[in-house]
Amino acid sequence: MARLIEITDAQDPAVDDFRDLTTADRRPDRPGGRGLVIGEGRLVVERLLASPYPIRGLLGERKRINTLEPLLRDLDVPAYIVDPETLAKIVGFHLNRGVLAVADRAPEPDPVELIRSSRKLAVLEGVVDHENLGAMFRNAAGLGLDGVLLGRGCSDPLYRRSIRVSMGHVLRVPFARLPNWPGDLEVLGSHGFRVAALAPRPDAVPVGRADLATGKVAVLMGSEGPGLSEEALRVVDLTVGIPMSREVDSLNVAASAAIVFHAMREEES
Amino acid sequence: MARLIEITDAQDPAVDDFRDLTTADRRPDRPGGRGLVIGEGRLVVERLLASPYPIRGLLGERKRINTLEPLLRDLDVPAYIVDPETLAKIVGFHLNRGVLAVADRAPEPDPVELIRSSRKLAVLEGVVDHENLGAMFRNAAGLGLDGVLLGRGCSDPLYRRSIRVSMGHVLRVPFARLPNWPGDLEVLGSHGFRVAALAPRPDAVPVGRADLATGKVAVLMGSEGPGLSEEALRVVDLTVGIPMSREVDSLNVAASAAIVFHAMREEES
């Protein structure tokens, strides 16, 4: 059972993992300069507790910690109990979700292993915005993708804001980084994947007609502004597009992802 | 041509329309207590200038106003020129988009007129979140809906944050309020619309199999948490659902809207 420990002094070093969350994503003192994995709110904390990330501790109001009790039984970590004012002083702002958990990062899956064990994948290039990245993971989880491959120039999916916008689903959908870009896209082909780029090109196949539901498919998506690089577009098997109204430049990248991931589902029942 | 007027004193009452934007949505001094229509950034300002809303004026750095010049030629309103510091003092925060326009509200279309002239509509119930509302309008514009009907409990689509998240598309997609809820849904039926509710019910038809592209279709959507009311669900023609993975509760309502609006498009070419 997690060890319940009351904290009344916001300066107590025991709760340093939770201190000043607005800067928690930059941690020069830790491996790679990256922050811990932080879950905020009951729903996300539950997903973090169920994830492979090694839990370091929890912090929250007593009633919030209590509702998590069944999940804390087999966990040998501290659960710090605070009142709302102390909580606000520790994290640096008023937190109306009342409970947090932090975990260490874990080794990311080997991309080839992830490819080998998957049928439907998203591959991202240059997706920098943490909210869009989180929203795409939520869509990937909801619409049944097996994983996400991060190509060149993507942000860290485990940033606090990404985790929050993903509703914690970034903790459940496996992701791996592709070190050689765009060369590693060929690994997908050698494992039987069709690689479809989503791009607003005149020759793009409408997404509803590209039969993305059949077989192993990886969809390559870029960011809203610049889109995909020419070198990545050169190595894909086909280009798909979302038919849009005239005078509208683009959809939000997470909205586009929802449409494409839905088209990739194998059975609709 | 708009009248270019330099402003050096942030307290100048001439720029009161632009003052303290973080509270600009509540204007007890104006009709209905509602704020002016505010566009931020070049793209949204352009869409506001092209909209039916009567422009009251612009405010921005000289170079930003200059790039809008062709659109200002036939406009008899003041365009206030400020430096970035004065701009920040007037609006109350640093604005990195450097240009704004404000307009009066305009009479909303009659809902029956909007229904009569449309083939594809979204009908919203209880969508309170301004960002989700804005994102849905962006999706509606991009995927070619003819308009949006606002049922009970929806927020004001012309809130500053909605306009911004919609990228200004809320200024282009006609919307109207339905005064009698859910009774007014029957007006859709009497004009030949099939009304499809999006709801995660066991008997829901998968959205890809509901043939939403054919004929006049209105899709009814609620908010993420509570969903649609029972009384609204009772009067629809069918219920559609987005096939989801187990263990995932729901998609974001704007992501769901993207999937459904895409399925409503008449031709995919």
Short mmCIF file of C-alpha atoms in Angstrom, two decimals, chain A residues 66-253:
data_model
loop_
_atom_site.label_atom_id
_atom_site.label_comp_id
_atom_site.label_asym_id
_atom_site.label_seq_id
_atom_site.Cartn_x
_atom_site.Cartn_y
_atom_site.Cartn_z
CA ASN A 66 -8.91 8.09 -1.00
CA THR A 67 -10.90 7.55 -4.20
CA LEU A 68 -7.75 6.08 -5.78
CA GLU A 69 -7.21 3.66 -2.91
CA PRO A 70 -7.88 0.39 -4.78
CA LEU A 71 -5.16 1.34 -7.27
CA LEU A 72 -2.66 2.18 -4.53
CA ARG A 73 -2.80 -1.17 -2.70
CA ASP A 74 0.12 -2.81 -4.47
CA LEU A 75 2.18 0.35 -4.76
CA ASP A 76 5.13 1.05 -2.47
CA VAL A 77 5.43 4.80 -2.98
CA PRO A 78 4.60 7.86 -0.89
CA ALA A 79 1.19 9.50 -1.31
CA TYR A 80 1.44 13.01 0.11
CA ILE A 81 -1.74 14.46 1.61
CA VAL A 82 -2.13 18.24 1.46
CA ASP A 83 -4.85 20.86 1.79
CA PRO A 84 -5.75 22.86 -1.35
CA GLU A 85 -3.73 25.94 -0.31
CA THR A 86 -0.53 23.95 0.30
CA LEU A 87 -1.10 22.13 -2.98
CA ALA A 88 -1.34 25.45 -4.84
CA LYS A 89 1.87 26.68 -3.18
CA ILE A 90 3.77 23.52 -4.15
CA VAL A 91 2.72 23.27 -7.80
CA GLY A 92 2.69 27.03 -8.35
CA PHE A 93 -0.92 27.58 -9.36
CA HIS A 94 -4.42 26.68 -8.29
CA LEU A 95 -5.05 23.11 -9.40
CA ASN A 96 -8.74 22.33 -9.54
CA ARG A 97 -8.20 18.67 -10.26
CA GLY A 98 -6.80 18.13 -6.75
CA VAL A 99 -4.51 15.13 -7.34
CA LEU A 100 -1.26 14.39 -9.17
CA ALA A 101 1.10 11.49 -9.72
CA VAL A 102 4.66 11.53 -11.02
CA ALA A 103 6.61 8.73 -12.60
CA ASP A 104 10.04 8.16 -14.05
CA ARG A 105 10.41 7.91 -17.77
CA ALA A 106 10.84 4.42 -19.17
CA PRO A 107 12.84 3.12 -22.12
CA GLU A 108 10.91 3.74 -25.34
CA PRO A 109 10.02 0.70 -27.45
CA ASP A 110 12.35 -0.19 -30.28
CA PRO A 111 10.70 1.22 -33.44
CA VAL A 112 11.26 -2.00 -35.39
CA GLU A 113 9.59 -4.02 -32.64
CA LEU A 114 6.66 -1.60 -32.64
CA ILE A 115 6.35 -1.87 -36.43
CA ARG A 116 6.55 -5.64 -36.30
CA SER A 117 3.73 -5.94 -33.76
CA SER A 118 1.39 -3.38 -35.38
CA ARG A 119 -1.11 -3.14 -38.21
CA LYS A 120 -2.11 0.52 -38.03
CA LEU A 121 0.38 3.25 -37.22
CA ALA A 122 0.64 7.03 -37.36
CA VAL A 123 3.98 8.56 -38.34
CA LEU A 124 4.50 12.21 -37.46
CA GLU A 125 6.96 14.72 -38.92
CA GLY A 126 7.54 18.13 -37.38
CA VAL A 127 4.56 18.12 -35.04
CA VAL A 128 5.80 20.64 -32.51
CA ASP A 129 2.65 21.90 -30.81
CA HIS A 130 2.17 19.98 -27.55
CA GLU A 131 -1.60 20.35 -27.54
CA ASN A 132 -1.94 19.03 -31.09
CA LEU A 133 0.41 16.18 -30.24
CA GLY A 134 -1.65 15.27 -27.18
CA ALA A 135 -4.91 15.52 -29.11
CA MET A 136 -3.52 13.19 -31.79
CA PHE A 137 -2.63 10.58 -29.17
CA ARG A 138 -6.14 10.79 -27.75
CA ASN A 139 -7.52 10.21 -31.24
CA ALA A 140 -5.05 7.36 -31.83
CA ALA A 141 -6.19 5.64 -28.63
CA GLY A 142 -9.89 6.16 -29.27
CA LEU A 143 -9.75 5.02 -32.88
CA GLY A 144 -7.59 1.98 -32.23
CA LEU A 145 -4.15 2.71 -33.66
CA ASP A 146 -1.41 0.38 -32.48
CA GLY A 147 1.22 3.07 -32.03
CA VAL A 148 2.81 6.31 -33.12
CA LEU A 149 6.22 6.74 -34.75
CA LEU A 150 7.93 10.08 -34.26
CA GLY A 151 9.94 11.27 -37.25
CA ARG A 152 12.09 14.35 -37.48
CA GLY A 153 11.22 17.46 -35.51
CA CYS A 154 8.46 16.23 -33.22
CA SER A 155 8.03 17.44 -29.68
CA ASP A 156 8.19 15.24 -26.62
CA PRO A 157 4.81 13.50 -26.16
CA LEU A 158 5.45 13.27 -22.41
CA TYR A 159 5.39 17.02 -21.87
CA ARG A 160 2.91 17.90 -19.16
CA ARG A 161 0.56 19.72 -21.53
CA SER A 162 0.57 16.83 -24.05
CA ILE A 163 -0.29 14.33 -21.36
CA ARG A 164 -3.13 16.54 -20.15
CA VAL A 165 -4.63 17.25 -23.58
CA SER A 166 -4.36 13.54 -24.47
CA MET A 167 -6.41 12.80 -21.32
CA GLY A 168 -3.57 10.46 -20.38
CA HIS A 169 -3.82 8.36 -23.54
CA VAL A 170 -0.24 9.25 -24.49
CA LEU A 171 0.62 6.99 -21.53
CA ARG A 172 -1.15 4.04 -23.16
CA VAL A 173 -0.38 4.32 -26.88
CA PRO A 174 3.15 3.03 -27.57
CA PHE A 175 5.42 5.47 -29.38
CA ALA A 176 8.98 5.26 -30.70
CA ARG A 177 11.37 7.62 -32.41
CA LEU A 178 12.72 6.98 -35.92
CA PRO A 179 16.38 7.98 -35.83
CA ASN A 180 17.01 8.18 -39.61
CA TRP A 181 14.63 10.46 -41.45
CA PRO A 182 13.11 9.82 -43.88
CA GLY A 183 15.14 6.64 -44.51
CA ASP A 184 13.46 4.73 -41.71
CA LEU A 185 10.14 4.98 -43.56
CA GLU A 186 11.49 2.12 -45.69
CA VAL A 187 11.43 -0.15 -42.64
CA LEU A 188 7.66 0.14 -42.78
CA GLY A 189 7.58 -1.04 -46.37
CA SER A 190 9.84 -3.99 -45.62
CA HIS A 191 7.34 -5.08 -42.96
CA GLY A 192 4.42 -5.03 -45.37
CA PHE A 193 3.04 -1.57 -44.60
CA ARG A 194 1.54 0.75 -47.15
CA VAL A 195 2.71 4.24 -46.22
CA ALA A 196 0.16 6.96 -47.02
CA ALA A 197 1.03 10.64 -46.64
CA LEU A 198 -1.73 13.06 -45.74
CA ALA A 199 -1.10 16.15 -47.84
CA PRO A 200 -3.29 18.67 -49.69
CA ARG A 201 -2.03 17.83 -53.18
CA PRO A 202 -4.04 17.94 -56.38
CA ASP A 203 -3.24 14.27 -57.06
CA ALA A 204 -4.14 13.11 -53.52
CA VAL A 205 -6.62 10.24 -53.26
CA PRO A 206 -9.65 11.25 -51.13
CA VAL A 207 -9.15 9.59 -47.77
CA GLY A 208 -12.50 7.79 -48.04
CA ARG A 209 -11.42 6.09 -51.26
CA ALA A 210 -7.90 5.00 -50.33
CA ASP A 211 -8.99 1.78 -48.59
CA LEU A 212 -6.92 2.54 -45.52
CA ALA A 213 -8.89 0.00 -43.50
CA THR A 214 -7.32 -2.96 -45.33
CA GLY A 215 -4.03 -4.48 -44.26
CA LYS A 216 -1.04 -2.85 -42.66
CA VAL A 217 -1.19 0.91 -43.10
CA ALA A 218 0.94 3.73 -41.75
CA VAL A 219 -0.27 7.28 -42.25
CA LEU A 220 2.32 10.06 -42.35
CA MET A 221 1.23 13.48 -41.10
CA GLY A 222 3.01 16.80 -40.71
CA SER A 223 2.25 20.02 -38.92
CA GLU A 224 -0.41 22.49 -39.97
CA GLY A 225 1.83 25.20 -41.31
CA PRO A 226 4.72 23.79 -43.32
CA GLY A 227 3.24 20.32 -43.87
CA LEU A 228 5.38 17.36 -44.85
CA SER A 229 8.89 17.69 -46.26
CA GLU A 230 9.48 16.97 -49.93
CA GLU A 231 11.97 14.25 -49.06
CA ALA A 232 9.41 12.42 -46.93
CA LEU A 233 6.72 12.78 -49.58
CA ARG A 234 9.05 11.21 -52.15
CA VAL A 235 9.25 7.86 -50.36
CA VAL A 236 5.59 7.19 -49.56
CA ASP A 237 3.38 4.75 -51.45
CA LEU A 238 0.48 7.13 -51.94
CA THR A 239 -0.81 10.55 -50.95
CA VAL A 240 -4.26 10.95 -49.48
CA GLY A 241 -6.21 14.14 -48.93
CA ILE A 242 -9.30 15.31 -47.07
CA PRO A 243 -11.71 16.92 -49.52
CA MET A 244 -12.15 20.48 -48.29
CA SER A 245 -14.27 23.47 -49.12
CA ARG A 246 -12.84 26.17 -51.27
CA GLU A 247 -11.46 29.17 -49.34
CA VAL A 248 -10.52 27.00 -46.37
CA ASP A 249 -6.80 26.44 -46.09
CA SER A 250 -6.65 23.48 -43.74
CA LEU A 251 -8.16 21.67 -40.81
CA ASN A 252 -6.45 21.50 -37.48
CA VAL A 253 -3.96 18.62 -37.57
#
